[in-house]
Amino acid sequence: MELSLLVNEFNVKGRLVTLVPFGNGNINDTFLAVYRNTFTETQVVLQRVNKSVFPRPDVIMRNMHEITLHCHEKLKQDAKEGRDDRVWQMPRIVKTKGGADFTTDENGDVWRVITRILSAHAFDTAQSAEHAQECGAALGHFHYLVSDMDPAKVTDPLPGFHVTSGYLKQYDETLGGELARKRLGSSMEARRLARFVEDRRAFALTLEDAQARGELKRRMFHGDPKVNNILIDDFTGKGTAMIDLDTASPGLVQVDFGDALRSICNPAGEEEANLSKVSFDEDLCGAFCKGYVREAGAFLTEADRAYLYDSIRLLAFELGLRFFQDYLAGSVYFKTQHPEQNLNRARVQFRLCESIEARERSIRNLLAGL
């Protein structure tokens, strides 16, 4: 089906004037559709939900329906009470003309339309401490919005995602393979990384053990709180929305917290070949944490706060473990441009983990002061 015919199945007022590829996401096919009439212009986003990543697109849409419904009601109530210092936003699902949340094409692919938040943009890296603080505020506000949502209303779209024990099990299974033995035998650097993993096995289960003891509880979390999923208002410079809710599911908010800091506080990025440039930026960390706690502090328990440092350390380790396991398995999951790319990605994350460990006391002191 032609995209123009497909998007016109949705209830958008006006005449379609353009439909073009949009954004730089690497999961869903995304297009910007612009509609106009005599008085107004409406911009919406058309997306095909990637079945190879999300085998049950209908579950993704049911989750999005529940999450946006809950958050929009809370946003309206907060605005009515004058709680916030800004207008917080969240995309809305655009219904089909038949009243459904999505449509299905002749190939069985699920397509959806969501509203576009105008006059706001995301960035690929932290631009400044002020930007990092607004990223923290946006994530904290999202966690606040979903903090009282019943996790049972949402189905886990990616079982095993951010479950470190599962990644360790997969790593151990990979170690028994012929290719892994060959790569470890021929690379001193690979053997060094393997020792790095072994030295941190007990630590890797810190959050899961705390949850099992009842110290931490599952709430809703975003699942992919990278900096380019956080929209910043073009005019005020303030965070205004978290986007890309496909991975939102029941889990630990500490996972989001650690993952966001893992990405924001490493200005060198995930592909840096020179490890001397990989370092955890405490200034960006402090700014992010200040913004986060300002918005999320009302529901964070003492135990929640106690494990924030561990989450920062863990998420760098976890991603490094996933890159390293994939390298040993032959790079079958993460896309690569050269044979050693996943090995280098693992080196970067493990070096970042070391940098975090070296700053443990100052990071804990920072967190305790918030």
Coordinates of C-alpha atoms in Angstrom, one line a residue, residues 88 134-144 222 225 230 242 253 256-257 260 288 292 295-296:
W88 CA 5.3 19.1 30.0
E134 CA 17.2 19.2 31.7
C135 CA 17.7 15.6 30.6
G136 CA 17.7 14.6 34.2
A137 CA 14.5 16.6 34.8
A138 CA 12.8 15.1 31.8
L139 CA 13.6 11.5 32.9
G140 CA 12.7 12.3 36.5
H141 CA 9.3 13.8 35.4
F142 CA 8.6 10.7 33.3
H143 CA 9.3 8.5 36.3
Y144 CA 7.0 10.7 38.4
H222 CA 11.3 4.0 30.0
P225 CA 16.5 6.9 28.1
I230 CA 14.7 13.6 25.4
M242 CA 10.4 11.8 26.8
V253 CA 13.8 3.1 37.8
D256 CA 16.9 4.1 33.5
F257 CA 18.9 6.3 35.8
A260 CA 21.0 7.7 31.0
F288 CA 21.8 15.4 35.5
Y292 CA 16.4 14.2 38.1
E295 CA 11.3 15.9 39.6
A296 CA 11.5 12.3 41.0

